[in-house]
PDB file of C-alpha atoms in Angstrom:
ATOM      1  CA  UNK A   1      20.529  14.798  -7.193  1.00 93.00           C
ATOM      2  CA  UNK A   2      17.648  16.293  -9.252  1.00 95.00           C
ATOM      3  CA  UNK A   3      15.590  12.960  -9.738  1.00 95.00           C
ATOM      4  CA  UNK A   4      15.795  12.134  -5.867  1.00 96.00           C
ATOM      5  CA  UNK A   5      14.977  15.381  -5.233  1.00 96.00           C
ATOM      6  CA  UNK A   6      12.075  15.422  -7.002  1.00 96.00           C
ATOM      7  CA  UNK A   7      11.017  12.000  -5.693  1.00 95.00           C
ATOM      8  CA  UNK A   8      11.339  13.911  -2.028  1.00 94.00           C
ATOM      9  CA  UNK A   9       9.700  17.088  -3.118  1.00 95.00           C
ATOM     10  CA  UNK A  10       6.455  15.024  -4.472  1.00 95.00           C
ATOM     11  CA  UNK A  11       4.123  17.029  -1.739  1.00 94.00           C
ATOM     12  CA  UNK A  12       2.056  13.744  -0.202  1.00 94.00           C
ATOM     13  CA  UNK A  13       0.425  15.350   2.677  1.00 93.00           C
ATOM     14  CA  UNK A  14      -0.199  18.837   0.698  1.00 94.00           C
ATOM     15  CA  UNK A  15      -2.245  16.804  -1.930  1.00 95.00           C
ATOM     16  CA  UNK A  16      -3.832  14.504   0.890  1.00 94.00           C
ATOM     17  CA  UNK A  17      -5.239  17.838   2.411  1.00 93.00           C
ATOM     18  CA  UNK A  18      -6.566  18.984  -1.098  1.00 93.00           C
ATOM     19  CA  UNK A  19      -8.609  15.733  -1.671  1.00 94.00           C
ATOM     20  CA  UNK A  20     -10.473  16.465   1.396  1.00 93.00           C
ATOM     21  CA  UNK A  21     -10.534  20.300   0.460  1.00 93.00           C
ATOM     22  CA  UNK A  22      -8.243  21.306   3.361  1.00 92.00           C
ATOM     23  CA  UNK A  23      -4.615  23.595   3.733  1.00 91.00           C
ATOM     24  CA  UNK A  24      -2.323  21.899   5.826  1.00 90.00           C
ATOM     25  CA  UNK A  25      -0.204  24.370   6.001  1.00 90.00           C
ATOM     26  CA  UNK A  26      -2.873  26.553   7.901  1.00 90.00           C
ATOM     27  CA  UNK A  27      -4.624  23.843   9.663  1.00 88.00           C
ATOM     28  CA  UNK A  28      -3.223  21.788  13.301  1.00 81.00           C
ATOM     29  CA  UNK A  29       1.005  22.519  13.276  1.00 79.00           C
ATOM     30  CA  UNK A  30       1.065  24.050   9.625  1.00 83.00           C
ATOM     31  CA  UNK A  31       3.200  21.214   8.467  1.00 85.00           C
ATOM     32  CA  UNK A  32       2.495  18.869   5.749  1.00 90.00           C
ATOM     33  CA  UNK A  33       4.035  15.767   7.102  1.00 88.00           C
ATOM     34  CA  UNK A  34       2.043  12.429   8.103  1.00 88.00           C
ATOM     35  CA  UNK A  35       1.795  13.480  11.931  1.00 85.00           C
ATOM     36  CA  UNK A  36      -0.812  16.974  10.992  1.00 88.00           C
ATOM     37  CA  UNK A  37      -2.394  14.639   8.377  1.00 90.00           C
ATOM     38  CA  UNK A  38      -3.283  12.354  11.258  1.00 88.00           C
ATOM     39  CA  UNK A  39      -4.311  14.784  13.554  1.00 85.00           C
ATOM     40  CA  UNK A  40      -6.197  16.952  10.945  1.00 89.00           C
ATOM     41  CA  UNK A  41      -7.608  14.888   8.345  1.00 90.00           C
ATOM     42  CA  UNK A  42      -8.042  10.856  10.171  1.00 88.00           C
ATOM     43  CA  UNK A  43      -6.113   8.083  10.496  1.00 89.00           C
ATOM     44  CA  UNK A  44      -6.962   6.748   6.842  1.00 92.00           C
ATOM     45  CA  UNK A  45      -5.454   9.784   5.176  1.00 93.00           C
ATOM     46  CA  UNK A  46      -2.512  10.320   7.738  1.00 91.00           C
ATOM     47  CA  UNK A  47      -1.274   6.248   7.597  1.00 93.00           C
ATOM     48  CA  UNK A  48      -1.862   7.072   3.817  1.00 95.00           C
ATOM     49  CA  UNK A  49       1.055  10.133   3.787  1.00 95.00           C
ATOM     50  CA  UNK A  50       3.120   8.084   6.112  1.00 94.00           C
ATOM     51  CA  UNK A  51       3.270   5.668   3.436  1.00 96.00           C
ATOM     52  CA  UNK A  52       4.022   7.823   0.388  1.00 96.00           C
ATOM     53  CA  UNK A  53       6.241   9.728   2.143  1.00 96.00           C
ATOM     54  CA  UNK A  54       8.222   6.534   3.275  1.00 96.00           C
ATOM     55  CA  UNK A  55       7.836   5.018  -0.246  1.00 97.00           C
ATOM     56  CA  UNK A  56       9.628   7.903  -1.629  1.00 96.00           C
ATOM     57  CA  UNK A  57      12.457   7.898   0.846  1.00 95.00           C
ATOM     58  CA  UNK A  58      13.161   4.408  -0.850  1.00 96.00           C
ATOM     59  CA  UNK A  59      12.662   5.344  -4.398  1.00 96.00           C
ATOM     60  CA  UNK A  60      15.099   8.266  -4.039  1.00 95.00           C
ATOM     61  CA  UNK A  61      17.807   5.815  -3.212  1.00 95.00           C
ATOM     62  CA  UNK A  62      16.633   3.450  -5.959  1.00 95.00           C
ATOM     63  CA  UNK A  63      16.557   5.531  -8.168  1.00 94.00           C
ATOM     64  CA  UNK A  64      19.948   7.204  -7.441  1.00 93.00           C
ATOM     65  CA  UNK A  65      20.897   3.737  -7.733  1.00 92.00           C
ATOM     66  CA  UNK A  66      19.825   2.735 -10.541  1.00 92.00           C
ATOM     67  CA  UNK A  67      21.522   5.810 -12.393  1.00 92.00           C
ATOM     68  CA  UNK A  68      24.892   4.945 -10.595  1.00 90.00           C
ATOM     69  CA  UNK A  69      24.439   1.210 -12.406  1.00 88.00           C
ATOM     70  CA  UNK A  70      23.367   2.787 -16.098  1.00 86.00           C
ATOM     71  CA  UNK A  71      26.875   4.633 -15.492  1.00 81.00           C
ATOM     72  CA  UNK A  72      28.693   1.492 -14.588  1.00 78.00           C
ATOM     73  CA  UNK A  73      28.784   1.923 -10.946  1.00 75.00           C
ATOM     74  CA  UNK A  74      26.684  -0.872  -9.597  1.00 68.00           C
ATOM     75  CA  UNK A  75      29.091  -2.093  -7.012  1.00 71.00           C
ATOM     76  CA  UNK A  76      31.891  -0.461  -4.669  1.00 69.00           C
ATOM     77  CA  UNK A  77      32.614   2.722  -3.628  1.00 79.00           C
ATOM     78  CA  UNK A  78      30.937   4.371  -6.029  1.00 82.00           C
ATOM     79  CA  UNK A  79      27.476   2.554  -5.689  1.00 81.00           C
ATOM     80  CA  UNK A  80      27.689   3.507  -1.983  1.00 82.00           C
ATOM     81  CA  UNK A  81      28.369   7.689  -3.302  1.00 89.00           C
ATOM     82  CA  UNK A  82      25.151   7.608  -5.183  1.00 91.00           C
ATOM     83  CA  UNK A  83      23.016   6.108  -2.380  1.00 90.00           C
ATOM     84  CA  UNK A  84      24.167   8.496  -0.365  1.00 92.00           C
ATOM     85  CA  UNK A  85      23.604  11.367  -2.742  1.00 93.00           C
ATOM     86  CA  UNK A  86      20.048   9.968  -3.385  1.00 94.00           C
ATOM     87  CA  UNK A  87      19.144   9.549   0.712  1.00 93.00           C
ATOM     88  CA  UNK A  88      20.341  12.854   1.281  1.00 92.00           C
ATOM     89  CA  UNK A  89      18.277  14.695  -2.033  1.00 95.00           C
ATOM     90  CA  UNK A  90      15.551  12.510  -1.416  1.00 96.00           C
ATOM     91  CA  UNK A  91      15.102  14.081   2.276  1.00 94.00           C
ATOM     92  CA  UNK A  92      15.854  17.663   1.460  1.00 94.00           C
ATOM     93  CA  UNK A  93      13.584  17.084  -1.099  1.00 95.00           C
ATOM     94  CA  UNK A  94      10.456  16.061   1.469  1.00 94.00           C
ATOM     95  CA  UNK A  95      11.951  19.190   3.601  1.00 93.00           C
ATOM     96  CA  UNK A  96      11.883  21.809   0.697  1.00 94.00           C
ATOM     97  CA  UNK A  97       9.375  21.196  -2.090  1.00 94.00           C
ATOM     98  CA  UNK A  98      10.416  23.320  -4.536  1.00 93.00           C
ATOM     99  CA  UNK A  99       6.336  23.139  -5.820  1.00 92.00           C
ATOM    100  CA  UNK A 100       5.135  24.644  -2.585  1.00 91.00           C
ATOM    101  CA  UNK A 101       8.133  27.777  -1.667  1.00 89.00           C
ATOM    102  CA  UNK A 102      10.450  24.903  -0.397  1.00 91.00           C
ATOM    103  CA  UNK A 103       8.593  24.520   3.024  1.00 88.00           C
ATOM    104  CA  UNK A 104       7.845  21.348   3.509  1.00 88.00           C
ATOM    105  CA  UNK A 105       7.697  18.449   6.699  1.00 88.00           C
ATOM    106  CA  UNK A 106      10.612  17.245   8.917  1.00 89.00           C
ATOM    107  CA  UNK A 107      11.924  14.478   7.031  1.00 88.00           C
ATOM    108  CA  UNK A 108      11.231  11.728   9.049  1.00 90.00           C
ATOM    109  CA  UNK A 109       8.761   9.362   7.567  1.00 93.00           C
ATOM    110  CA  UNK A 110      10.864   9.939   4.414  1.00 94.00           C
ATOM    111  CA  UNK A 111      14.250   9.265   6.409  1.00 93.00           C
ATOM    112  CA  UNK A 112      12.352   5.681   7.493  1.00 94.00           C
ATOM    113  CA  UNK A 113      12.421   4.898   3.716  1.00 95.00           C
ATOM    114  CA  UNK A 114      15.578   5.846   3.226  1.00 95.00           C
ATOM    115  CA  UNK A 115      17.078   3.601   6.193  1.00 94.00           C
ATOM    116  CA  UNK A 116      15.447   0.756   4.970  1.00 94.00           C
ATOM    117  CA  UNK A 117      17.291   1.500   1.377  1.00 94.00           C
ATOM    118  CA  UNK A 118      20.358   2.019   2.320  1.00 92.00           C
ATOM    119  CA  UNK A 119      21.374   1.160   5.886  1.00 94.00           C
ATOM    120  CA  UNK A 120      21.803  -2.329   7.215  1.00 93.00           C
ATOM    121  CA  UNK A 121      18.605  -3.604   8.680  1.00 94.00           C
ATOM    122  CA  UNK A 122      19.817  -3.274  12.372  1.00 95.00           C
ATOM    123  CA  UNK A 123      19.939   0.514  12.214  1.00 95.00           C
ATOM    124  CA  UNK A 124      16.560   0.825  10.915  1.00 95.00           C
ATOM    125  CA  UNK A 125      15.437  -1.385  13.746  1.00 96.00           C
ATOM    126  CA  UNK A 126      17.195   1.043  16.362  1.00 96.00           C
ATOM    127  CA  UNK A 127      15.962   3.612  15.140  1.00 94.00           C
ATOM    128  CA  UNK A 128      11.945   2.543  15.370  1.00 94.00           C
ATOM    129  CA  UNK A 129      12.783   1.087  18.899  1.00 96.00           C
ATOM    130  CA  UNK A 130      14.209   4.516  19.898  1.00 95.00           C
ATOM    131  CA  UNK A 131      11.015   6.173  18.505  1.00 94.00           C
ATOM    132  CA  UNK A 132       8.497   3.410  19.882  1.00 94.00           C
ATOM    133  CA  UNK A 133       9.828   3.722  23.242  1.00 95.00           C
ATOM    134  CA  UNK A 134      10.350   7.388  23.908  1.00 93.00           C
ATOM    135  CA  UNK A 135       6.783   7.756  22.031  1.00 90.00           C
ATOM    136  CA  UNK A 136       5.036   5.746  24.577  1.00 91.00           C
ATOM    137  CA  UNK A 137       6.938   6.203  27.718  1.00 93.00           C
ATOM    138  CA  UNK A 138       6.294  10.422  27.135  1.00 91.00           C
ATOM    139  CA  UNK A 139       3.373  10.357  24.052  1.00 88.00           C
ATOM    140  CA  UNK A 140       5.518  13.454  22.553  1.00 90.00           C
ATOM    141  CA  UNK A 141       5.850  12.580  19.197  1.00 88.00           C
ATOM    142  CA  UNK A 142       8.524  14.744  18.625  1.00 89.00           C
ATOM    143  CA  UNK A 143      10.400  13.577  21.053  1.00 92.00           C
ATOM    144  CA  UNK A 144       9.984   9.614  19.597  1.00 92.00           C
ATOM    145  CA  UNK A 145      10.998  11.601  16.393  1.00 92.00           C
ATOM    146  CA  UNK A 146      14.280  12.845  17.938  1.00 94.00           C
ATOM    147  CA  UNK A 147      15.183  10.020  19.221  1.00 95.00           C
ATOM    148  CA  UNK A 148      15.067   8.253  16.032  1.00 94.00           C
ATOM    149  CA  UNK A 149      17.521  10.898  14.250  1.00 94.00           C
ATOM    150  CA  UNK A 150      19.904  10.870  17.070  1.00 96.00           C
ATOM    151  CA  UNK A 151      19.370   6.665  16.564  1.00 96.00           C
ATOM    152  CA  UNK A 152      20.350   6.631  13.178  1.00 95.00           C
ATOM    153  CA  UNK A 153      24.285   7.744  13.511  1.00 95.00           C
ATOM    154  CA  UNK A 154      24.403   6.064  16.488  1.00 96.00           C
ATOM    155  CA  UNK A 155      23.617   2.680  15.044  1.00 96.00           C
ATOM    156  CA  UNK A 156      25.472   3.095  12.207  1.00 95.00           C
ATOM    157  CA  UNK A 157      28.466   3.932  14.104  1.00 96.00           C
ATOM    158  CA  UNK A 158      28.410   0.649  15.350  1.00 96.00           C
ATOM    159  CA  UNK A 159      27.426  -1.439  12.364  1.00 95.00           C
ATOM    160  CA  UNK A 160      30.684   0.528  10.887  1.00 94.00           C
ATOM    161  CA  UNK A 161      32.740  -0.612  13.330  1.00 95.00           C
ATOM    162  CA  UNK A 162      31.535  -3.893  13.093  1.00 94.00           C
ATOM    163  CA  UNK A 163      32.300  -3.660   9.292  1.00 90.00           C
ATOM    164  CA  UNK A 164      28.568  -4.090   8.419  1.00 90.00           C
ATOM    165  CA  UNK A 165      28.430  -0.507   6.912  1.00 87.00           C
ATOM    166  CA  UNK A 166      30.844   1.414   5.071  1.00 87.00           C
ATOM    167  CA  UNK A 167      31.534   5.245   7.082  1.00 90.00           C
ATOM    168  CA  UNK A 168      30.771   7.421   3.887  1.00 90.00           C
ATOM    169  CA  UNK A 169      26.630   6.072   5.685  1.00 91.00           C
ATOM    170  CA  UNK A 170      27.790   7.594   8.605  1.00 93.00           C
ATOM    171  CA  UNK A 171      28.685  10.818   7.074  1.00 91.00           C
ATOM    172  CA  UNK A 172      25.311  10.962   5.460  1.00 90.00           C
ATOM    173  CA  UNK A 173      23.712   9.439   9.139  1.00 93.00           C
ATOM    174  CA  UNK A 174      25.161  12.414  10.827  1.00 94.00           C
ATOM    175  CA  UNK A 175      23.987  14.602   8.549  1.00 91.00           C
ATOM    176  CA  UNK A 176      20.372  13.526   8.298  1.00 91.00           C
ATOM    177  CA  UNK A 177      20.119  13.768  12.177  1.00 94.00           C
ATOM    178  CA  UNK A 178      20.957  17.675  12.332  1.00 93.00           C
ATOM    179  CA  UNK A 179      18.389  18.640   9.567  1.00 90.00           C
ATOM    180  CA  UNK A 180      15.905  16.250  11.774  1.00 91.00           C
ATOM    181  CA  UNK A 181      17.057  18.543  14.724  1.00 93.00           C
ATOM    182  CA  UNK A 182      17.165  21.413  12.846  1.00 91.00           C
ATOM    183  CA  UNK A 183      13.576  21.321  11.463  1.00 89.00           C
ATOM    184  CA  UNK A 184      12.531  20.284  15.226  1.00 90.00           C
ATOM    185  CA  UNK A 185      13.978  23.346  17.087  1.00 90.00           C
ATOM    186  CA  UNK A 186      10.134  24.699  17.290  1.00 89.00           C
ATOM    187  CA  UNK A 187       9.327  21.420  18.721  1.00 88.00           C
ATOM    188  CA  UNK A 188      12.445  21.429  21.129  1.00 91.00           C
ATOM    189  CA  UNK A 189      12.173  25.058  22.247  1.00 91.00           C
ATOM    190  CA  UNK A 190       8.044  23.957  23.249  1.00 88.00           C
ATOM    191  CA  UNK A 191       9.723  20.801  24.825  1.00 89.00           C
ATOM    192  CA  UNK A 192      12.288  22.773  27.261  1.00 90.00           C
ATOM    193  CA  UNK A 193       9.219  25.111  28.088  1.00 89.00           C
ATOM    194  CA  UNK A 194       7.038  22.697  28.843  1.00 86.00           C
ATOM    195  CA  UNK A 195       4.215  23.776  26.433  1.00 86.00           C
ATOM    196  CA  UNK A 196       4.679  21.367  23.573  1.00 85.00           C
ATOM    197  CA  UNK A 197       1.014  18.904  23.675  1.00 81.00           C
ATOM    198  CA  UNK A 198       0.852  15.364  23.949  1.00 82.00           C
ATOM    199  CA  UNK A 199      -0.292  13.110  21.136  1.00 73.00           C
ATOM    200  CA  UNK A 200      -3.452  12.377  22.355  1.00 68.00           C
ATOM    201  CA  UNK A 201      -7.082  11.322  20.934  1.00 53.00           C
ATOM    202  CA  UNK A 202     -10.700  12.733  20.405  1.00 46.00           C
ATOM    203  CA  UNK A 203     -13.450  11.468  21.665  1.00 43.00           C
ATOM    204  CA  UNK A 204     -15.035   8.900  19.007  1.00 43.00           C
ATOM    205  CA  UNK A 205     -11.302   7.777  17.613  1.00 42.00           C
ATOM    206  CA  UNK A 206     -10.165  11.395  16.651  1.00 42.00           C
ATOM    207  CA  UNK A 207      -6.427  11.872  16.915  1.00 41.00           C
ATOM    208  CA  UNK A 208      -4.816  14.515  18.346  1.00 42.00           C
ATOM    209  CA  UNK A 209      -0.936  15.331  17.884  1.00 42.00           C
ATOM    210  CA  UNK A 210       1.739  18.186  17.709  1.00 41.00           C
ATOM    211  CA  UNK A 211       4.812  18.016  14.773  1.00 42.00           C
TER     212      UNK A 211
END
């Protein structure tokens, strides 16, 4: 629990924003998560915290793990327990940095990571179709965002009942979609009323988005 936390917590975007002498938590959205790095501080920079931030969603569950093996439990049931307990640290983690008051982005980037550790490989493919199309169709990226937590118990749903996934991933599926939804109820509320922007871009290759 603490070491993926603390792989989660590791504040990408926050120190992204200090290299180039800005706050992003009072610049664009406030949030430190890849989508105000892009907007705020380029494309090089924002790719760059999408990275880290999905590199540590996979080193959370490695980690976890790799601890689970030291302990013996590199296969069965109990292998699957401490992936899950490292996917779901790992995320609250990225969430609630304990280095900067526990407000930190909405998980998703890191929750890409995670899928890719843990899940089978259709559900992480679900989930960036889901996001690719409702991204492109609407240009909310929010909305692409939702639709990728609301993909990820869905698919593995069905790998479980296809026996590709054990349910104990469902468990921690379902519950990695409602702190996506919860840390998007700003975005939803904007959404309903119409007001939330498009992700759109600046003359001379500036981008422009909402989180």
């Amino acid at each position: 629990m603490v070491v993926s936390y603390l792989c989660g917590s590791f504040p990408s975007g926050f120190l992204a924003g200090k290299i180039c002498r800005v706050d992003l938590r009072k610049e664009g959205s406030g949030n430190i998560g890849a989508t105000n790095a892009l907007r705020v501080l380029g494309k090089k920079w924002g790719y760059t915290v999408f990275a880290a931030d999905f590199i540590k969603g996979i080193l959370g569950v490695v980690a976890a793990h790799q601890i689970g093996a030291i302990g013996g439990w590199s296969t069965g049931i109990m292998a699957d327990v401490f992936g899950v307990i490292g996917a779901f640290f790992v995320v609250l983690g990225h969430m609630f940095p304990v280095w900067l008051g526990f407000n930190g982005g909405k998980g998703i980037a890191t929750s890409g990571g995670v899928i890719i550790a843990l899940f089978p490989w259709p559900v992480f493919v679900f989930g960036l179709l889901s996001w690719l199309i409702l991204f492109f169709t609407t240009r909310y990226v929010s909305l692409g965002s939702l639709a990728a937590a609301f993909a990820l118990p869905t698919g593995s749903l069905v790998m479980a009942l296809l026996g590709r996934c054990g349910w104990l991933l469902v468990v921690v599926a379902v519950l990695m979609c409602s702190l996506a939804v919860w840390r998007h109820f700003p975005n939803i509320s904007r959404l309903m009323a119409g007001t939330e922007k498009r992700f759109e871009r600046k003359k001379k290759d500036s981008p422009e988005a909402t989180t």
